[in-house]
Short mmCIF file of C-alpha atoms and ligand atoms in Angstrom, two decimals:
data_model
loop_
_atom_site.label_atom_id
_atom_site.label_comp_id
_atom_site.label_asym_id
_atom_site.label_seq_id
_atom_site.Cartn_x
_atom_site.Cartn_y
_atom_site.Cartn_z
CA SER A 317 -37.85 12.98 -14.17
CA SER A 318 -40.43 10.69 -12.58
CA LYS A 319 -43.18 11.68 -15.02
CA GLU A 320 -41.11 10.72 -18.02
CA HIS A 321 -40.36 7.34 -16.50
CA GLY A 322 -43.93 7.06 -15.26
CA GLY A 323 -45.00 5.92 -11.82
CA ASP A 324 -44.17 6.55 -8.18
CA HIS A 325 -41.61 3.76 -8.01
CA TYR A 326 -39.25 5.85 -10.08
CA THR A 327 -39.85 8.98 -8.02
CA VAL A 328 -38.31 7.32 -4.96
CA PHE A 329 -35.53 5.73 -6.99
CA ASP A 330 -34.62 9.00 -8.73
CA ALA A 331 -34.55 10.94 -5.47
CA GLY A 332 -32.26 8.39 -3.87
CA MET A 333 -29.99 8.32 -6.87
CA ARG A 334 -29.84 12.11 -6.98
CA VAL A 335 -28.68 12.32 -3.36
CA LEU A 336 -26.06 9.62 -3.92
CA THR A 337 -24.84 11.15 -7.13
CA GLN A 338 -24.70 14.59 -5.60
CA ARG A 339 -22.72 13.41 -2.57
CA ARG A 340 -20.32 11.54 -4.79
CA MET A 341 -19.89 14.49 -7.09
CA GLU A 342 -19.16 16.71 -4.09
CA MET A 343 -16.55 14.28 -2.81
CA GLU A 344 -15.02 13.99 -6.27
CA LEU A 345 -14.83 17.75 -6.62
CA ALA A 346 -13.32 18.09 -3.14
CA LEU A 347 -10.77 15.40 -3.93
CA ARG A 348 -9.81 17.02 -7.20
CA GLN A 349 -9.33 20.35 -5.43
CA ALA A 350 -7.39 18.65 -2.64
CA MET A 351 -5.00 17.13 -5.18
CA GLU A 352 -4.44 20.53 -6.78
CA SER A 353 -4.00 22.46 -3.54
CA GLY A 354 -1.59 20.05 -1.89
CA GLU A 355 -4.00 18.80 0.81
CA ILE A 356 -3.07 15.27 -0.26
CA THR A 357 0.36 14.33 0.97
CA VAL A 358 2.35 11.16 1.48
CA HIS A 359 3.29 9.76 4.86
CA TYR A 360 5.83 6.96 5.23
CA GLN A 361 5.77 3.92 7.48
CA PRO A 362 9.07 2.14 8.11
CA ILE A 363 9.62 -1.47 7.13
CA VAL A 364 12.16 -3.03 9.46
CA SER A 365 14.52 -5.97 8.93
CA LEU A 366 13.87 -8.44 11.74
CA ALA A 367 17.44 -9.74 11.52
CA THR A 368 19.20 -6.39 11.97
CA GLY A 369 16.55 -4.01 13.33
CA ASP A 370 17.37 -1.53 10.58
CA VAL A 371 14.79 0.34 8.54
CA THR A 372 15.17 -1.03 5.03
CA GLY A 373 12.16 0.51 3.36
CA LEU A 374 9.19 2.81 3.65
CA GLU A 375 5.59 2.31 2.62
CA ALA A 376 4.07 5.42 1.08
CA LEU A 377 0.55 6.02 2.39
CA ALA A 378 -1.71 8.73 1.03
CA ARG A 379 -3.02 11.25 3.55
CA TRP A 380 -5.81 13.81 3.11
CA GLN A 381 -5.95 16.62 5.64
CA HIS A 382 -9.14 18.51 4.84
CA PRO A 383 -9.15 22.13 6.15
CA ARG A 384 -12.65 21.78 7.68
CA GLN A 385 -13.38 18.06 7.91
CA GLY A 386 -9.95 17.13 9.25
CA PHE A 387 -8.27 13.82 8.47
CA ILE A 388 -10.03 11.73 5.84
CA PRO A 389 -8.67 8.15 5.76
CA PRO A 390 -7.60 6.49 2.51
CA SER A 391 -10.28 3.85 3.05
CA GLU A 392 -12.77 6.66 2.31
CA PHE A 393 -11.15 8.58 -0.51
CA ILE A 394 -9.33 5.85 -2.44
CA PRO A 395 -12.63 4.14 -3.42
CA ILE A 396 -14.01 7.50 -4.61
CA ALA A 397 -10.84 8.09 -6.58
CA GLU A 398 -11.20 4.62 -8.09
CA GLU A 399 -14.84 5.03 -9.08
CA SER A 400 -14.36 8.48 -10.55
CA GLY A 401 -11.16 7.68 -12.41
CA LEU A 402 -9.24 10.30 -10.38
CA ILE A 403 -7.07 7.43 -9.14
CA ASN A 404 -4.88 7.64 -12.22
CA GLU A 405 -3.89 11.20 -11.45
CA LEU A 406 -3.79 10.60 -7.71
CA GLY A 407 -1.68 7.47 -8.13
CA ALA A 408 0.80 9.32 -10.33
CA LEU A 409 0.97 12.15 -7.80
CA ILE A 410 1.71 9.74 -4.92
CA LEU A 411 4.33 7.82 -6.92
CA ARG A 412 6.04 11.03 -8.07
CA GLN A 413 6.04 12.55 -4.58
CA SER A 414 7.40 9.33 -3.02
CA CYS A 415 10.21 8.93 -5.55
CA ARG A 416 11.20 12.59 -5.17
CA ARG A 417 11.34 12.32 -1.38
CA LEU A 418 13.43 9.16 -1.53
CA VAL A 419 15.93 10.75 -3.91
CA GLU A 420 16.21 13.74 -1.54
CA LEU A 421 16.65 11.44 1.43
CA GLY A 422 19.57 9.78 -0.34
CA ARG A 423 21.17 13.18 -0.83
CA GLU A 424 20.66 14.15 2.82
CA ASN A 425 22.06 10.93 4.20
CA PRO A 426 24.04 8.14 2.50
CA GLU A 427 21.98 5.63 4.50
CA GLY A 428 18.88 7.04 2.84
CA GLU A 429 20.12 5.83 -0.50
CA LYS A 430 19.66 2.23 0.61
CA LEU A 431 15.98 2.66 1.45
CA SER A 432 13.27 1.38 -0.83
CA VAL A 433 9.82 2.88 -1.19
CA SER A 434 6.69 0.77 -1.54
CA VAL A 435 3.78 2.42 -3.30
CA ASN A 436 0.23 1.04 -3.40
CA ILE A 437 -1.24 0.65 -6.86
CA SER A 438 -4.99 0.37 -7.28
CA GLY A 439 -6.62 -2.05 -9.70
CA ARG A 440 -7.93 0.57 -12.06
CA GLN A 441 -4.51 2.25 -12.20
CA PHE A 442 -2.70 -1.04 -12.88
CA LYS A 443 -5.13 -2.02 -15.65
CA ARG A 444 -4.59 1.15 -17.64
CA PRO A 445 -2.82 0.34 -20.91
CA ASP A 446 -0.26 3.12 -20.43
CA PHE A 447 0.48 2.40 -16.76
CA VAL A 448 3.93 0.91 -17.38
CA GLN A 449 4.85 3.88 -19.54
CA GLU A 450 3.70 6.25 -16.83
CA VAL A 451 5.87 4.51 -14.22
CA ALA A 452 8.84 4.68 -16.62
CA GLY A 453 8.20 8.42 -17.03
CA ILE A 454 8.14 9.07 -13.28
CA LEU A 455 11.33 7.02 -12.74
CA ALA A 456 13.10 9.07 -15.41
CA GLU A 457 11.72 12.39 -14.20
CA THR A 458 12.70 11.86 -10.55
CA GLY A 459 15.97 10.05 -11.28
CA ILE A 460 15.33 7.40 -8.66
CA ASP A 461 17.18 4.10 -8.96
CA ALA A 462 14.36 1.80 -10.14
CA SER A 463 15.50 -1.03 -7.88
CA ARG A 464 14.48 1.09 -4.88
CA VAL A 465 10.86 1.22 -6.02
CA LYS A 466 8.35 -1.46 -5.04
CA LEU A 467 4.82 -1.50 -6.37
CA GLU A 468 2.22 -3.14 -4.15
CA LEU A 469 -0.66 -4.96 -5.84
CA THR A 470 -3.53 -6.78 -4.16
CA GLU A 471 -4.90 -10.17 -5.16
CA SER A 472 -8.12 -8.76 -6.58
CA VAL A 473 -6.11 -7.03 -9.31
CA LEU A 474 -4.89 -10.39 -10.61
CA MET A 475 -8.20 -12.19 -10.76
CA ASP A 476 -10.02 -10.87 -13.87
CA ASP A 477 -7.33 -11.29 -16.48
CA ALA A 478 -4.36 -13.24 -15.19
CA ASP A 479 -2.50 -13.39 -18.52
CA GLU A 480 -2.72 -9.65 -18.95
CA ALA A 481 -1.60 -9.13 -15.34
CA VAL A 482 1.43 -11.40 -15.85
CA ARG A 483 2.37 -9.43 -18.95
CA ALA A 484 2.07 -6.08 -17.15
CA ILE A 485 4.09 -7.29 -14.15
CA LYS A 486 6.85 -8.54 -16.49
CA ASN A 487 6.91 -5.16 -18.22
CA LEU A 488 7.15 -3.38 -14.87
CA LYS A 489 9.98 -5.65 -13.75
CA ALA A 490 11.79 -4.93 -17.02
CA LEU A 491 11.97 -1.30 -15.82
CA GLY A 492 13.86 -2.55 -12.77
CA VAL A 493 11.15 -2.03 -10.15
CA LYS A 494 10.08 -4.71 -7.68
CA VAL A 495 6.54 -6.01 -7.46
CA VAL A 496 4.90 -7.01 -4.20
CA ILE A 497 1.69 -8.86 -3.42
CA ASP A 498 -0.08 -6.87 -0.66
CA ASP A 499 -2.59 -8.00 2.00
CA PHE A 500 -1.95 -11.63 1.19
CA GLY A 501 -4.54 -13.99 2.60
CA THR A 502 -7.55 -11.69 2.34
CA GLY A 503 -8.42 -12.57 -1.25
CA TYR A 504 -9.40 -15.86 -2.74
CA SER A 505 -6.13 -16.80 -4.38
CA SER A 506 -3.96 -19.65 -3.23
CA LEU A 507 -0.20 -19.57 -3.19
CA SER A 508 -0.18 -21.89 -6.20
CA TYR A 509 -2.18 -19.27 -8.10
CA ILE A 510 0.18 -16.52 -6.92
CA GLN A 511 3.09 -18.57 -8.24
CA ARG A 512 2.08 -17.63 -11.80
CA PHE A 513 2.98 -14.01 -11.15
CA PRO A 514 6.63 -12.97 -10.91
CA PHE A 515 6.43 -11.19 -7.54
CA ASP A 516 9.52 -10.36 -5.51
CA SER A 517 7.90 -10.37 -2.12
CA LEU A 518 4.71 -10.97 -0.23
CA LYS A 519 3.02 -9.03 2.56
CA VAL A 520 1.03 -11.03 5.07
CA ASP A 521 -2.19 -9.22 5.87
CA ARG A 522 -2.42 -7.70 9.30
CA SER A 523 -5.66 -9.53 10.08
CA PHE A 524 -3.55 -12.68 10.63
CA VAL A 525 -0.66 -10.97 12.39
CA GLY A 526 -2.78 -8.87 14.75
CA ASN A 527 -3.88 -11.73 16.96
CA MET A 528 -1.45 -14.48 16.07
CA ASN A 529 -0.39 -14.86 19.68
CA GLU A 530 -3.93 -15.15 21.01
CA ALA A 531 -5.31 -17.36 18.26
CA GLU A 532 -3.26 -20.47 17.63
CA GLN A 533 -5.02 -20.82 14.27
CA ASN A 534 -3.70 -17.47 13.05
CA MET A 535 -0.18 -18.37 14.14
CA GLU A 536 -0.44 -21.51 11.99
CA ILE A 537 -1.75 -19.52 9.02
CA VAL A 538 1.16 -17.09 9.28
CA ARG A 539 3.60 -19.98 9.65
CA ALA A 540 2.18 -21.69 6.54
CA ILE A 541 2.20 -18.50 4.45
CA ILE A 542 5.82 -17.74 5.37
CA ALA A 543 7.01 -21.30 4.73
CA MET A 544 5.28 -21.53 1.35
CA ALA A 545 6.36 -18.02 0.30
CA HIS A 546 9.96 -18.99 1.04
CA LYS A 547 9.58 -22.14 -1.07
CA LEU A 548 8.46 -19.90 -3.93
CA GLY A 549 11.50 -17.69 -3.40
CA LEU A 550 9.56 -14.73 -2.05
CA GLU A 551 10.68 -12.58 0.86
CA VAL A 552 8.01 -11.93 3.44
CA VAL A 553 6.92 -8.71 5.13
CA ALA A 554 4.43 -8.96 7.99
CA GLU A 555 2.10 -6.00 8.39
CA GLY A 556 0.25 -4.92 11.54
CA VAL A 557 3.02 -5.73 14.01
CA GLU A 558 1.78 -3.98 17.15
CA LEU A 559 3.45 -5.90 19.98
CA ALA A 560 6.89 -7.19 20.93
CA GLU A 561 5.33 -10.68 20.98
CA HIS A 562 4.35 -10.39 17.30
CA LYS A 563 7.87 -9.38 16.44
CA ALA A 564 9.40 -12.25 18.42
CA ALA A 565 7.07 -14.84 16.88
CA LEU A 566 7.76 -13.55 13.36
CA SER A 567 11.52 -13.65 13.91
CA GLU A 568 11.16 -17.24 14.99
CA LEU A 569 9.20 -18.01 11.82
CA ARG A 570 12.08 -16.51 9.79
CA CYS A 571 9.98 -13.69 8.43
CA GLU A 572 12.38 -11.18 6.82
CA SER A 573 10.71 -7.88 7.60
CA ALA A 574 7.93 -6.30 9.57
CA GLN A 575 5.87 -3.17 9.63
CA GLY A 576 3.43 -1.87 12.21
CA PHE A 577 2.66 0.45 15.10
CA PHE A 578 5.16 -1.42 17.30
CA PHE A 579 7.89 0.22 15.20
CA SER A 580 6.21 3.38 14.02
CA ARG A 581 3.09 4.80 12.43
CA ALA A 582 3.43 6.49 9.07
CA VAL A 583 5.24 9.82 9.49
CA PRO A 584 5.29 12.94 7.30
CA GLY A 585 8.12 13.20 4.78
CA GLU A 586 9.88 15.88 6.86
CA GLU A 587 10.30 13.45 9.76
CA LEU A 588 12.12 10.78 7.77
CA GLY A 589 15.59 12.05 8.63
CA GLU A 590 14.81 11.63 12.30
CA LEU A 591 13.12 8.26 11.78
CA MET A 592 16.24 6.90 10.11
CA ARG A 593 18.31 7.60 13.18
CA ARG A 594 16.21 5.08 15.09
CA ASN A 595 16.65 1.35 14.95
CA TRP A 596 15.06 -1.66 16.50
CA LYS A 597 17.96 -4.01 17.18
CA PRO A 598 16.84 -7.55 17.90
CA ASP A 599 16.98 -8.70 21.51
CA PRO A 600 20.59 -9.64 22.32
CA GLY A 601 19.47 -12.92 23.88
CA PRO A 602 20.95 -14.40 27.07
CA THR A 603 24.41 -13.05 27.88
CA VAL A 604 27.08 -15.56 28.74
CA SER A 605 29.09 -14.62 31.82
P1 C2E B 298 -2.17 -1.19 3.05
O1 C2E B 298 -1.47 -0.97 1.76
O2 C2E B 298 -2.29 -2.59 3.52
O3 C2E B 298 -1.41 -0.28 4.10
C1 C2E B 298 -1.23 -0.62 5.45
C2 C2E B 298 -2.29 0.00 6.32
O4 C2E B 298 -2.22 -0.54 7.63
C3 C2E B 298 -2.13 1.51 6.50
O5 C2E B 298 -3.42 2.07 6.68
C4 C2E B 298 -1.35 1.58 7.82
O6 C2E B 298 -1.48 2.82 8.48
C5 C2E B 298 -2.02 0.48 8.58
N1 C2E B 298 -1.17 -0.06 9.62
C6 C2E B 298 0.18 -0.15 9.63
N2 C2E B 298 0.63 -0.73 10.75
C7 C2E B 298 -0.47 -1.04 11.48
C8 C2E B 298 -0.65 -1.65 12.77
O7 C2E B 298 0.29 -2.07 13.45
N3 C2E B 298 -1.92 -1.79 13.20
C9 C2E B 298 -3.00 -1.36 12.47
N4 C2E B 298 -4.21 -1.52 12.98
N5 C2E B 298 -2.85 -0.76 11.26
C10 C2E B 298 -1.60 -0.61 10.78
P2 C2E B 298 -3.91 3.36 5.85
O8 C2E B 298 -2.80 4.32 5.68
O9 C2E B 298 -5.17 3.81 6.49
O10 C2E B 298 -4.23 2.77 4.43
C11 C2E B 298 -5.25 1.83 4.25
C12 C2E B 298 -5.21 1.28 2.86
O11 C2E B 298 -5.52 2.29 1.91
C13 C2E B 298 -3.85 0.72 2.45
O12 C2E B 298 -3.67 -0.57 2.98
C14 C2E B 298 -3.98 0.75 0.94
O13 C2E B 298 -4.72 -0.35 0.50
C15 C2E B 298 -4.82 2.01 0.73
N6 C2E B 298 -3.91 3.12 0.38
C16 C2E B 298 -3.23 3.97 1.18
N7 C2E B 298 -2.51 4.84 0.43
C17 C2E B 298 -2.74 4.53 -0.86
C18 C2E B 298 -2.28 5.05 -2.13
O14 C2E B 298 -1.46 5.98 -2.21
N8 C2E B 298 -2.77 4.45 -3.25
C19 C2E B 298 -3.64 3.40 -3.21
N9 C2E B 298 -4.07 2.88 -4.36
N10 C2E B 298 -4.08 2.90 -2.05
C20 C2E B 298 -3.63 3.44 -0.89
MG1 MG B 299 0.23 -1.61 0.99
MG1 MG B 300 -1.03 -4.11 3.08
MG1 MG B 301 -3.63 -4.05 4.59
#
């Protein structure tokens, strides 16, 4: 209390801290309950091959539909999960649910067997000593072919202890999963730094893709990222493709795949069968008569 600490300064500080702590504890409790009651689900956004127009993969995105507060975006609850440590359980839940759904999809439709699933992994989750073991457990439990699973890591995860990160990525790859660098360009790492890590592919952040046609500078950044990624042997996925112009420009830059509202938003697992029946064939080009 303020008396024990002595002085009015602490009274204000304590009151502020109490409110913050209480709000966080409420959110934590709500999140824990949401995880137990099934309010947290996974939605899937298609990743489309620019060469064929086929859906080749799905990104798993966590969704929280709160019975009273409605939709709570991951940008709000993922940080709370990170700070509280709930992310380990939440991350495992998302990975398990995604792998299960993909295995089912393969049973429903032979085309579904070819699809990969990309799952976001938070820093705290990745840094846990038993993370690799946990992934191995979920692969075994769900029976998914490991080569269909892609784990998305952001640059910030790699910064504190690069050697440890390299080791963990190698161990993950030894399980057969693919490892992807997400939101590339938003962190502080250069492509030469990224080269140290054995990634399979790179996702260009949507902040560059979103206005590449309006801002010449962004177009050049995307062009440079794609060219250098290819030199390093990485396939490129562009995120945030909202317009036909984005798609056309990316095809021209030889970007392999794209993801964004132009194709589809993330859909609930039940709608995946229907989603797979769609495709986005590239423009046929001028017809010769
Ligand atoms: P992210 O991994 O970069 O995921 C892509 C985000 O961009 C998703 O937002 C997606 O809905 C959004 N997006 C896709 N296409 C477009 C587009 O054309 N335009 C615009 N404006 N946005 C687009 P979402 O689902 O709100 O997720 C935000 C972030 O939250 C994700 O960014 C990821 O960092 C994190 N996240 C989501 N699910 C999980 C999860 O299960 N685990 C962890 N650790 N993080 C997650
Ligand atoms: Mg991602
Ligand atoms: Mg991303
Ligand atoms: Mg992003």
